[in-house]
GROMACS .gro file of C-alpha atoms in nm:
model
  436
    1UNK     CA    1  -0.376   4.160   0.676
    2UNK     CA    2  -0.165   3.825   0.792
    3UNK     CA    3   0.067   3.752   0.527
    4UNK     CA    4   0.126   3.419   0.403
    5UNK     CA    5   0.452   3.376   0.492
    6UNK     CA    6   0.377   3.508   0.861
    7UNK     CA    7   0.102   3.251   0.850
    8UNK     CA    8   0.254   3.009   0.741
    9UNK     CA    9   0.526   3.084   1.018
   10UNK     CA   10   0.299   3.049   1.268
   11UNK     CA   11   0.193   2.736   1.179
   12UNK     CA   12   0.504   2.576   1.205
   13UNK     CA   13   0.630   2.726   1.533
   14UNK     CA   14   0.792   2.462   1.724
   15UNK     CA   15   0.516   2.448   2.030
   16UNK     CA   16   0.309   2.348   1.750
   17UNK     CA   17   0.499   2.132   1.590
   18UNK     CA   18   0.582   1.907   1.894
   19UNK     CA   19   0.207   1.817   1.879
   20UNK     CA   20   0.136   1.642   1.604
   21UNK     CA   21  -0.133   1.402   1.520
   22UNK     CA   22  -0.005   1.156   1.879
   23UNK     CA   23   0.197   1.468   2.033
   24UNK     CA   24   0.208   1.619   2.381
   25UNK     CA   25  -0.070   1.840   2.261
   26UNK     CA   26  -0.370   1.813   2.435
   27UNK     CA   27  -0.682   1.668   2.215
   28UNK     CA   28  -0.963   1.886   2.164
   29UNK     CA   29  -1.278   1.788   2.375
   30UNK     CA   30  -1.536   1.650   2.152
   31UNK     CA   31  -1.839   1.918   2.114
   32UNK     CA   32  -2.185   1.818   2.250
   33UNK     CA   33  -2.395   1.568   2.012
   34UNK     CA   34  -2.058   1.521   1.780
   35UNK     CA   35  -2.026   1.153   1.913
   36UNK     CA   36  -1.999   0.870   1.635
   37UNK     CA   37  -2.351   0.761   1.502
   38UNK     CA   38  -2.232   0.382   1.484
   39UNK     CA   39  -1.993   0.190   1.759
   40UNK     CA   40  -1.840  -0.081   1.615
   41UNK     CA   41  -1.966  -0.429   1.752
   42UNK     CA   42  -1.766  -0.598   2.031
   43UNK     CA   43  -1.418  -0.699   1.966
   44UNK     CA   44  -1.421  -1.103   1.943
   45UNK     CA   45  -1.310  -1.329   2.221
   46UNK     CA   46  -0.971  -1.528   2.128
   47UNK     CA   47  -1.126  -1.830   2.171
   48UNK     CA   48  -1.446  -1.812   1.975
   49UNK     CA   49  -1.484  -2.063   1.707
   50UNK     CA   50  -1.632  -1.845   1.474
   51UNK     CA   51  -1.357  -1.597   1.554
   52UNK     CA   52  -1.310  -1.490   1.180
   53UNK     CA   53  -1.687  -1.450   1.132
   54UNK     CA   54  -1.672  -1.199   1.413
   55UNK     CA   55  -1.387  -1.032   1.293
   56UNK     CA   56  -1.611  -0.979   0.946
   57UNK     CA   57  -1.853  -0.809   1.152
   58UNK     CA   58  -1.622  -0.527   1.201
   59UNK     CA   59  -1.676  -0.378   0.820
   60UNK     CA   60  -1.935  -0.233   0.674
   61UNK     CA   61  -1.986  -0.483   0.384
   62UNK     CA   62  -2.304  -0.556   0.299
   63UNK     CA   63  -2.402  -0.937   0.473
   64UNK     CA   64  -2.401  -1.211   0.154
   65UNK     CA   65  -2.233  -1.002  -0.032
   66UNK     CA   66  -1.771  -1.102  -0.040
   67UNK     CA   67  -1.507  -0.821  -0.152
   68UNK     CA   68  -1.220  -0.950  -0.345
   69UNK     CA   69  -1.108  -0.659  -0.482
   70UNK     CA   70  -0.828  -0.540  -0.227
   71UNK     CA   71  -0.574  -0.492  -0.457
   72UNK     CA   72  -0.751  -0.205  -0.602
   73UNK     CA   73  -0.894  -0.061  -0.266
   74UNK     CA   74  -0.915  -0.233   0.091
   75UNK     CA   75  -1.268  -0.225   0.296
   76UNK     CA   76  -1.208   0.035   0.612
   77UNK     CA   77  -1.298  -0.106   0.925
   78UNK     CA   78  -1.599   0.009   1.110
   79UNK     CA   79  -1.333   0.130   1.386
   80UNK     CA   80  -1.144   0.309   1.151
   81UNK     CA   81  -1.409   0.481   0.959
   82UNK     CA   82  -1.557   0.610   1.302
   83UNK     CA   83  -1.207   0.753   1.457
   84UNK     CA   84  -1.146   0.941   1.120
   85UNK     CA   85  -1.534   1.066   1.106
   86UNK     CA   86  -1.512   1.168   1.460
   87UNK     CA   87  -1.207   1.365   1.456
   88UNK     CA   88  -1.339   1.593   1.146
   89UNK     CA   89  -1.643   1.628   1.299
   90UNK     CA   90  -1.482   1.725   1.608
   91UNK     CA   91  -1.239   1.988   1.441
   92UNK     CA   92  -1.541   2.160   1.247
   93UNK     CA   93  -1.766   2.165   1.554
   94UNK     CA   94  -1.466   2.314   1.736
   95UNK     CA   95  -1.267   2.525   1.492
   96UNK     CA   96  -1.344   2.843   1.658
   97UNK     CA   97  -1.079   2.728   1.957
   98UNK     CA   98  -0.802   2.714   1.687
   99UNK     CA   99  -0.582   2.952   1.843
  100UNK     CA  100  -0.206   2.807   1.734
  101UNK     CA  101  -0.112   2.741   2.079
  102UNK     CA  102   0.000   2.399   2.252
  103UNK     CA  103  -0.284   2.319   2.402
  104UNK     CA  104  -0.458   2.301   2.062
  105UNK     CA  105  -0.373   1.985   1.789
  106UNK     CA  106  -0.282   2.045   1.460
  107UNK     CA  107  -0.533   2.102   1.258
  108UNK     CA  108  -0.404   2.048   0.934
  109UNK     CA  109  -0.167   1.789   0.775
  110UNK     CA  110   0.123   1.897   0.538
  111UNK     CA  111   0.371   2.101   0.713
  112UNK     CA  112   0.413   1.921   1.032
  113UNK     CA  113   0.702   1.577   1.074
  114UNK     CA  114   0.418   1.361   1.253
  115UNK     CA  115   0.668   1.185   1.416
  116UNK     CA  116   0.486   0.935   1.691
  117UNK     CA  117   0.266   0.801   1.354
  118UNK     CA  118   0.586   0.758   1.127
  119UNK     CA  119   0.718   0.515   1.474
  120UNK     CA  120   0.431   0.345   1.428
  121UNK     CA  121   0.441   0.275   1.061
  122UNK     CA  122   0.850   0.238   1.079
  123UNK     CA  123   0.730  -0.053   1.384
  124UNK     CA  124   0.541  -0.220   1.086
  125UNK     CA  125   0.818  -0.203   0.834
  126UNK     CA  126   1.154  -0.232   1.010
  127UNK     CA  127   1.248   0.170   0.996
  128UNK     CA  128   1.314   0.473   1.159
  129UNK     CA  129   1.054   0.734   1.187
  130UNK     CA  130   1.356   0.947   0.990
  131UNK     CA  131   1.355   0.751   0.714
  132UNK     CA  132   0.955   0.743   0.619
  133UNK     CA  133   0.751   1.043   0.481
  134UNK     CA  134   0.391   1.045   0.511
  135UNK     CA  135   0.264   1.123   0.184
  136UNK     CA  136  -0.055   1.054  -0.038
  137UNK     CA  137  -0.022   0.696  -0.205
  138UNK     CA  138   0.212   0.480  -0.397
  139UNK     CA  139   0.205   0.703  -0.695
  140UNK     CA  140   0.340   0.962  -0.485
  141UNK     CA  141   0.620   0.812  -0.378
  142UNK     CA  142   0.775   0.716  -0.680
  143UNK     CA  143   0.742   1.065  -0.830
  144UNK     CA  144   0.891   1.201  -0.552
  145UNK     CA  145   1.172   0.930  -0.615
  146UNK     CA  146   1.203   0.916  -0.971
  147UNK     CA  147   1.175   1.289  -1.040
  148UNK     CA  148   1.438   1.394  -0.724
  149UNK     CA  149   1.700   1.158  -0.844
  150UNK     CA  150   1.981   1.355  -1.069
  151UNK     CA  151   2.035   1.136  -1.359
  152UNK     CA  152   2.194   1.222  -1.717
  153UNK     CA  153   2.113   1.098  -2.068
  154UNK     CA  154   2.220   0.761  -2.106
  155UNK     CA  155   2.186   0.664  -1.742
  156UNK     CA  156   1.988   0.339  -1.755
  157UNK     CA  157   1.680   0.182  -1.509
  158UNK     CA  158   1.550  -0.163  -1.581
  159UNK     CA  159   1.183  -0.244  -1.471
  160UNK     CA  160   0.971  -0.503  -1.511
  161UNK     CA  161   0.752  -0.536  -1.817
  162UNK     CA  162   0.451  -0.530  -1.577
  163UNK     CA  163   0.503  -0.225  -1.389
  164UNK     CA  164   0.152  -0.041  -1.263
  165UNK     CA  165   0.164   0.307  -1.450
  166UNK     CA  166   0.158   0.424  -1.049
  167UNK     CA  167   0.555   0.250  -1.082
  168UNK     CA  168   0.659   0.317  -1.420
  169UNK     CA  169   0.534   0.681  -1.569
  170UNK     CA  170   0.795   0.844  -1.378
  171UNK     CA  171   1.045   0.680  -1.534
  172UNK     CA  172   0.895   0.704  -1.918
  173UNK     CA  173   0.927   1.100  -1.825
  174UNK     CA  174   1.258   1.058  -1.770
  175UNK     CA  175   1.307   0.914  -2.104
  176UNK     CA  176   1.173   1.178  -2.283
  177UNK     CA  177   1.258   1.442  -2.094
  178UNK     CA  178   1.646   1.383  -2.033
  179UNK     CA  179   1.704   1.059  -2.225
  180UNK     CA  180   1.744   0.818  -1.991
  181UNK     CA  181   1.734   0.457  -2.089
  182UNK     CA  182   1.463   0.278  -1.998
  183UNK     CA  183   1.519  -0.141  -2.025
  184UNK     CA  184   1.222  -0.386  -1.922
  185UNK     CA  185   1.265  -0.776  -1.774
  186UNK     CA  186   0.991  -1.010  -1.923
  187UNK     CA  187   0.823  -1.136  -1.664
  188UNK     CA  188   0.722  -1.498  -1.765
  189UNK     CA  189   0.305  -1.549  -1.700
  190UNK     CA  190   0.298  -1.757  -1.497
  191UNK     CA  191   0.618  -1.694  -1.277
  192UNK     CA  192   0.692  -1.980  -1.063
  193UNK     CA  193   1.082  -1.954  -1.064
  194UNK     CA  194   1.273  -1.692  -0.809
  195UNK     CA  195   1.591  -1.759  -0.999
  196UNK     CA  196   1.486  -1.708  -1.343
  197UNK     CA  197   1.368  -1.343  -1.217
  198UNK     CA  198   1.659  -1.273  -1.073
  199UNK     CA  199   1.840  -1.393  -1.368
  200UNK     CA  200   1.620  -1.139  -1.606
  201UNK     CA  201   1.743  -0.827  -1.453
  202UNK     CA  202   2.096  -0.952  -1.392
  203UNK     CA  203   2.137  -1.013  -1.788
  204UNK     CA  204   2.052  -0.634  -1.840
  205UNK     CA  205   2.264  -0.471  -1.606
  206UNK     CA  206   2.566  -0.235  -1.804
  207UNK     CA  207   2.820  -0.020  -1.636
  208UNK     CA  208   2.556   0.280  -1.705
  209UNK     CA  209   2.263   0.091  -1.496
  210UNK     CA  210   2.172   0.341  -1.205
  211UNK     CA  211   1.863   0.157  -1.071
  212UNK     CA  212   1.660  -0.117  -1.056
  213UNK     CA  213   1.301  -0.043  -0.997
  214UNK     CA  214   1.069  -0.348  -0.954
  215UNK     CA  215   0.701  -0.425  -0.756
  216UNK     CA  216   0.716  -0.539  -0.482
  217UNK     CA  217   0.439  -0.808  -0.552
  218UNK     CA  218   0.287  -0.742  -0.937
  219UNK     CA  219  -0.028  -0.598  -0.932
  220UNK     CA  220  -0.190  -0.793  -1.250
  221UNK     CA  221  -0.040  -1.101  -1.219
  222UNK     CA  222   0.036  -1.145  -0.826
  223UNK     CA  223   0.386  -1.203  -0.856
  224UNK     CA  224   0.569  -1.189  -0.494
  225UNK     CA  225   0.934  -1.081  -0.591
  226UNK     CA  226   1.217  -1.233  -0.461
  227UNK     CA  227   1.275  -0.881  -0.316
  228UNK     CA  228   1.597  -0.935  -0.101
  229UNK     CA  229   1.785  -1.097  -0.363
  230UNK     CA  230   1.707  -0.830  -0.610
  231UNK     CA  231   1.825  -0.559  -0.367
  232UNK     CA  232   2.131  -0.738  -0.327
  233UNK     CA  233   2.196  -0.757  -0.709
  234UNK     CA  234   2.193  -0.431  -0.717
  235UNK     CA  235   2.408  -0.322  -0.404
  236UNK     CA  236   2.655  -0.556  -0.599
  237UNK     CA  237   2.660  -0.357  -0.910
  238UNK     CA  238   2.665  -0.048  -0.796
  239UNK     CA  239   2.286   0.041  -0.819
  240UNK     CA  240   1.993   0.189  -0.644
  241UNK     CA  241   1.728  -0.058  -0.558
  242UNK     CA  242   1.391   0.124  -0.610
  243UNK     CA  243   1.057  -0.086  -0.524
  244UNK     CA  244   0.714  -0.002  -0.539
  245UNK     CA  245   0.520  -0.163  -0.246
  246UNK     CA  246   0.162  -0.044  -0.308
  247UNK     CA  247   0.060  -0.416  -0.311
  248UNK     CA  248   0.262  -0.538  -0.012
  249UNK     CA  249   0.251  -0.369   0.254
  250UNK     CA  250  -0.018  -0.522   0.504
  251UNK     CA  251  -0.025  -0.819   0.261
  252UNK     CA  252   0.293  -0.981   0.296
  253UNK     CA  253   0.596  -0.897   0.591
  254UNK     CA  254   0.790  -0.562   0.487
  255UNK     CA  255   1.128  -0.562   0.695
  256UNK     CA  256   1.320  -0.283   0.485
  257UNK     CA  257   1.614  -0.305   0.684
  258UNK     CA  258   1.687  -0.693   0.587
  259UNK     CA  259   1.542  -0.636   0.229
  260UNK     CA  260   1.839  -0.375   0.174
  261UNK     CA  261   1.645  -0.139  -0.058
  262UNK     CA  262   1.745   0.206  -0.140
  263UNK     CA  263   1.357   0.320  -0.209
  264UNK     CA  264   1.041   0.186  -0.118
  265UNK     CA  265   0.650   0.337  -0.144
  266UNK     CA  266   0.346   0.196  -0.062
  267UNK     CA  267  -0.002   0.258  -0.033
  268UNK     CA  268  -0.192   0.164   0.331
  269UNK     CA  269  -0.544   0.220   0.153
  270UNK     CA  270  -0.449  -0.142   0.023
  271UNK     CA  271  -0.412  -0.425   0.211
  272UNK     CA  272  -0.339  -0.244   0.575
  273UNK     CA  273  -0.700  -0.129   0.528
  274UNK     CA  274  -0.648   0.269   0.595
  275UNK     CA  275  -0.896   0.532   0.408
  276UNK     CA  276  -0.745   0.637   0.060
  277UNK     CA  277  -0.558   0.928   0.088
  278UNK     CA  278  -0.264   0.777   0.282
  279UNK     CA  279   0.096   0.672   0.145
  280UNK     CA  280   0.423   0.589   0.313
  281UNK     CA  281   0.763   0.642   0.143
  282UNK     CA  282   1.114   0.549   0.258
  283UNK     CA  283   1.430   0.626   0.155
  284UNK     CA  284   1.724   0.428   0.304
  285UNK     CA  285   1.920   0.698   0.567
  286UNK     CA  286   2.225   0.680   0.383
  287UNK     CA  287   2.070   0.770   0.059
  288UNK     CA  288   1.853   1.048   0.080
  289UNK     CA  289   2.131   1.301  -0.017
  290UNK     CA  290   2.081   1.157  -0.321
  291UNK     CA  291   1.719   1.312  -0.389
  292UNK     CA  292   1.592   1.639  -0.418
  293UNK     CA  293   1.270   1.727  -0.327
  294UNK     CA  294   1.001   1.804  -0.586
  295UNK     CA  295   0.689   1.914  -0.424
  296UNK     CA  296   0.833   2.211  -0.167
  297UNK     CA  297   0.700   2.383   0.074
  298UNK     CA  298   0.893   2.573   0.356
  299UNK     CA  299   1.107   2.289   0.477
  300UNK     CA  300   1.193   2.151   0.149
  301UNK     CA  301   1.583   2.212   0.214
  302UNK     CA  302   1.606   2.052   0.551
  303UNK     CA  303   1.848   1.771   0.501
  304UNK     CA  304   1.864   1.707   0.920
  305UNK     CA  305   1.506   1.608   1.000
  306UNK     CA  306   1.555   1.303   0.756
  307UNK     CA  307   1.206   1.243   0.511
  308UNK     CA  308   1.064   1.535   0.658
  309UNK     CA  309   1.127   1.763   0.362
  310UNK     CA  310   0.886   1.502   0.166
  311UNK     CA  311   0.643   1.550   0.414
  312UNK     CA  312   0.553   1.923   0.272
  313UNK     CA  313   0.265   1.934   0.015
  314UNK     CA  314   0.056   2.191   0.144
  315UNK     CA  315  -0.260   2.162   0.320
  316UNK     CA  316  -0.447   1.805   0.367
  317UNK     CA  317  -0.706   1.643   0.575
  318UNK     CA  318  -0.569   1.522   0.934
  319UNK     CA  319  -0.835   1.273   0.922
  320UNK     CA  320  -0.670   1.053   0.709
  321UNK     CA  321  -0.384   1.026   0.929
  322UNK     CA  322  -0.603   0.946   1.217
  323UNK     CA  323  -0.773   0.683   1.005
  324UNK     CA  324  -0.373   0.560   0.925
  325UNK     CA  325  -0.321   0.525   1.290
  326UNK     CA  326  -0.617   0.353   1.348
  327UNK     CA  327  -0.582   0.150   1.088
  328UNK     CA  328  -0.216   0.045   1.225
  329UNK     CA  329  -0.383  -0.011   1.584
  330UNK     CA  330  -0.637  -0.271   1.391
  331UNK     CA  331  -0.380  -0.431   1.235
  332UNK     CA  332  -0.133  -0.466   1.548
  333UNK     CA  333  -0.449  -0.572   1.777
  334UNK     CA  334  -0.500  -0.865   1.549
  335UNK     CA  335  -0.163  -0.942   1.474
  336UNK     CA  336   0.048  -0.880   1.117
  337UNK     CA  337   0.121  -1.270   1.148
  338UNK     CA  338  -0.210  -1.397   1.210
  339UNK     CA  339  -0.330  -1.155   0.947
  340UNK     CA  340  -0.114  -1.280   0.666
  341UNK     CA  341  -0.154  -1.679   0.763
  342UNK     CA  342  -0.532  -1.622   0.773
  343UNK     CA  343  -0.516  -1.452   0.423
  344UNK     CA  344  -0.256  -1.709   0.269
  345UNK     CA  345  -0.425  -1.988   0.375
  346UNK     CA  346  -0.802  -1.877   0.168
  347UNK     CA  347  -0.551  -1.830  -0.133
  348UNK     CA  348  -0.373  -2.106  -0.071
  349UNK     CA  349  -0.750  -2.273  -0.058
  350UNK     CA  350  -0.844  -2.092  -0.394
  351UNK     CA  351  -0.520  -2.236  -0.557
  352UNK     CA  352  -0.608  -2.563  -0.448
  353UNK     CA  353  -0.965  -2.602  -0.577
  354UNK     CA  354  -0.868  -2.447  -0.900
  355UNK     CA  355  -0.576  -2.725  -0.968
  356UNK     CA  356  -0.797  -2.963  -0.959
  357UNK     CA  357  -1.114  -2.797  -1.205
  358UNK     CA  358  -1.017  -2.893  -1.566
  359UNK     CA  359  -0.965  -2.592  -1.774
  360UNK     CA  360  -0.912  -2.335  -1.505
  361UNK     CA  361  -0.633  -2.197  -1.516
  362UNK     CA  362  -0.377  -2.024  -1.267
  363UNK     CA  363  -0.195  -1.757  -1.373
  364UNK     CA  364  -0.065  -1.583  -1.089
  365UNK     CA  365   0.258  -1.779  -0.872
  366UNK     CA  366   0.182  -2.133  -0.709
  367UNK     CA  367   0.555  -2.154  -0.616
  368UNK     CA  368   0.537  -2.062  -0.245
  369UNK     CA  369   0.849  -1.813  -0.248
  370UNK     CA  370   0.631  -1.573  -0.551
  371UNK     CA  371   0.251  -1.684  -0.424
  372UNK     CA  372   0.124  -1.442  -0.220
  373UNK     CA  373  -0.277  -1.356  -0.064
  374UNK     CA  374  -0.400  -1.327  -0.494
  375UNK     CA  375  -0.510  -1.540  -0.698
  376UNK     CA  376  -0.542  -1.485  -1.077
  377UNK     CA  377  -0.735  -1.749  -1.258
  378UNK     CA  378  -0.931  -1.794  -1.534
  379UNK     CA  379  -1.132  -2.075  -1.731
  380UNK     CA  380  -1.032  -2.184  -2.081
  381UNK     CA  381  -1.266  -2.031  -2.311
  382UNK     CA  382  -1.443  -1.823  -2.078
  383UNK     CA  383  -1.396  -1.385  -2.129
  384UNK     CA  384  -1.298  -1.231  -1.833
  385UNK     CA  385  -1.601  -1.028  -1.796
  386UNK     CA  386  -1.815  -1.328  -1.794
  387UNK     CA  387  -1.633  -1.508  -1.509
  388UNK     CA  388  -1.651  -1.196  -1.309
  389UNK     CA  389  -2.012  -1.136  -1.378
  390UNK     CA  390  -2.098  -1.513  -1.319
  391UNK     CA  391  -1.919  -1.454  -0.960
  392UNK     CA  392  -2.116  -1.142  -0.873
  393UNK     CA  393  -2.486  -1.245  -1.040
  394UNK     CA  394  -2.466  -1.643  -0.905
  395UNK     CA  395  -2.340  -1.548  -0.537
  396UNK     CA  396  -2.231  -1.176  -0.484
  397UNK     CA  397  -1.876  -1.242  -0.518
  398UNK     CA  398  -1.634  -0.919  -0.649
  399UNK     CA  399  -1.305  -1.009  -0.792
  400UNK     CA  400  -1.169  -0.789  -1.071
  401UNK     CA  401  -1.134  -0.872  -1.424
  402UNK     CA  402  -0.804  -0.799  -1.541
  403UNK     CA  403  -0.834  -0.905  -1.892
  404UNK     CA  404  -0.873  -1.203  -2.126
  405UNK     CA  405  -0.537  -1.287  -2.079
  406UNK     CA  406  -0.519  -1.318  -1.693
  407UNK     CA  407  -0.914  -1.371  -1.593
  408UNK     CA  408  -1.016  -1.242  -1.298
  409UNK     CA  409  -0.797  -1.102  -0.973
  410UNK     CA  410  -0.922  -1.238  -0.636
  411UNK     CA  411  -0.771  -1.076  -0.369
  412UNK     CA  412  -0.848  -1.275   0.000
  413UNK     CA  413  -0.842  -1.085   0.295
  414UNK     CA  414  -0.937  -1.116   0.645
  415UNK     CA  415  -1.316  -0.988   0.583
  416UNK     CA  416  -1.361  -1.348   0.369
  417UNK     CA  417  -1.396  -1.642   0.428
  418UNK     CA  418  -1.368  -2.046   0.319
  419UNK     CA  419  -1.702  -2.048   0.220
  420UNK     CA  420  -1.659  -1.788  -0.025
  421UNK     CA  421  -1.377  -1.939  -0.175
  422UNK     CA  422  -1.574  -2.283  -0.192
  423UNK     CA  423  -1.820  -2.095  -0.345
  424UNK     CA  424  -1.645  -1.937  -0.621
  425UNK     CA  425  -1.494  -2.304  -0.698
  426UNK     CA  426  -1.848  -2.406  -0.707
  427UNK     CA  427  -1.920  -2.153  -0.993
  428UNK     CA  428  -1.522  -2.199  -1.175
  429UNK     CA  429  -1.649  -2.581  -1.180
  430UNK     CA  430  -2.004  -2.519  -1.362
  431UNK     CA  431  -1.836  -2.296  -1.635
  432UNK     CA  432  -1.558  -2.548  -1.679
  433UNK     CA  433  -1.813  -2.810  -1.762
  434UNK     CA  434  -1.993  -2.595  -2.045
  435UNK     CA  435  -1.832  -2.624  -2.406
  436UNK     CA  436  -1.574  -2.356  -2.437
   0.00000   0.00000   0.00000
């Protein structure tokens, strides 16, 4: 009998390690009949007018039917969805060849530093590869960052009052388990002025504040935060900045490096479009002393291979990180600056139409520092369920409701289009004519 530890040891044995999901290693040939059922259609031409349209027709979404829901999940691309499919079909058609040597790829995820990938994501963000940990999602991160950091009763963190439990639970454990204190900014509804919110943390900072841990961009009510100058408040005090990203990151420009943050997670199943299952999470170089790791595995005490000790939570699907990679080539092939003008401009369409409907209502940021690619709106006198059902019934539209305070969530991404948001003006108008 193979022990687990000598298992274990073989799997991380350093010719195998130097493969990785991109490494030296060479792939696996793909088995006979194993080939992807579906090729995506052609990329589009640069200069085709309908280049958008064409750019649609590489998801799977059903035609007449719009997804505004990113916030909560992105659509995977057809090119995605077919690397990730092909490489776990490959493995299981092939797993008899596993043998552990270099020639072979890694067959599992969870032990291994992955370091070409974490390039490639730290080429999205501004980072080194030593600096990011590929983990699960957003929620991930900030236990790994909120349970590693030592802190003592009476230590203090100030959040926002809006924090996605994904942001905040963390810290309400900390409360109760060591007595932390745990102090909230109230975030105005709608926010449309960068230096009031930098104003509502900087009023609640004591000698005892050890972090400040804010979104990145609010995920009920949209909110972009003025990110860089909140870092900096808290460099100036003496405080970690801690920011949850799981909104941003694909949505709006992430350069960690300039923002000056201490912390950051995201997850790419968002906005950058990979399968669910992926997360990033970055911890500024000088800083990770700071942080113990909570979810160990052999190389949990390796403080030289940077946010590779966060990296080990035991076995997981290596098709997820193919899909991540993909996902990242998508994203570079069309360009992170085209991507985020094309979305900004349909929200920026969406905010338009709706100032001008009587009784619709904004409630997410028209101040172009905090707007972002959401738009929260609702119509005086209207529940939020019946706006969102009036979208989906009338013309197949899916926002989110996010209550009768807020309305519905619309989330524009590359996969819609102006007529969609004409269309959902169209139906914001009709209901805004009825008696409320």
């Amino acid at each position: 009998m193979v022990s687990r530890r000598n298992f274990l040891t073989s799997l991380l044995a350093p010719p195998l390690l130097a493969g990785g999901i991109e490494g030296k290693a060479k792939p696996m040939p793909a088995a006979p009949g194993t080939e992807a059922a579906v090729s995506p259609p052609a990329w589009p031409e640069e200069s085709d007018p309908a280049f958008w349209d064409r750019v649609r027709d590489q998801f799977y979404i059903t035609p007449g039917e719009a997804f505004f829901n990113t916030g909560t999940l992105g659509a995977t691309p057809r090119p995605v969805l077919e690397r990730m499919i092909e490489q776990m079909r490959t493995l299981q058609t092939t797993i008899c060849q596993w043998d552990y040597t270099p020639q072979t790829p890694n067959w599992i995820t969870g032990y291994f530093p992955e370091l070409p990938l974490r390039e490639k994501v730290g080429k999205l963000v501004n980072a080194e590869a030593s600096e990011i940990a590929l983990i699960q999602n957003a929620t991930f991160g900030m236990n790994f960052a909120v349970r590693g950091l030592v802190m003592k009763a009476g230590d203090e963190v100030i959040t926002t009052n809006m924090e996605h439990p994904g942001g905040v639970c963390g810290w309400q454990e900390r409360v109760k388990r060591d007595g932390i204190v745990w102090k909230q900014a109230q975030i105005p509804t709608p926010a449309n002025d960068p230096d009031e919110l930098v104003r509502l943390f900087a009023e609640k900072i004591t000698a005892r504040t050890r972090a400040l841990a804010f979104p990145h961009i609010i995920s009920s009510t949209a909110v972009v935060m003025p990110v860089k100058r909140l870092c900096a408040l808290a460099r100036d005090h003496g405080c970690l900045a801690v920011v949850d990203g799981a909104q941003a990151v694909g949505q709006v420009k992430v350069d960690l490096h300039d923002f000056g943050c201490d912390v950051y997670f995201s997850s790419p199943h968002k906005w950058l479009l990979a399968p669910a299952g992926n997360g990033l999470f970055y911890i500024r170089k000088e800083k990770q002393d700071l942080f113990w790791t909570t979810l160990c595995s052999s190389e949990w005490d390796d403080h030289k291979s940077g946010m590779f000790r966060f990296m080990q939570y035991g076995t997981g699907n290596p098709g997820l990180l193919v899909g991540l990679d993909a996902a990242l080539d998508f994203h570079f092939r069309l360009g992170p600056e085209r991507v985020m003008a094309r979305m900004r401009s349909l929200a920026d369409r969406l905010r338009s139409g709706l100032q001008q409907i009587p009784r619709a209502k904004i409630n997410s940021p028209v101040h172009p520092e905090l707007a972002g690619a959401v738009v929260v709106h609702s119509v005086e006198g209207v529940p939020c369920m019946k706006l969102e059902d009036a979208l989906w019934t009338r013309r197949r539209l899916r926002p989110r409701a996010v209550g009768d305070q807020l309305g519905v969530r619309q989330s524009c991404h590359i996969y819609n289009s102006e007529a969609e948001i004409d269309a959902t003006l169209e139906i914001v108008r009709d209901l805004a004519k009825k008696p409320a």
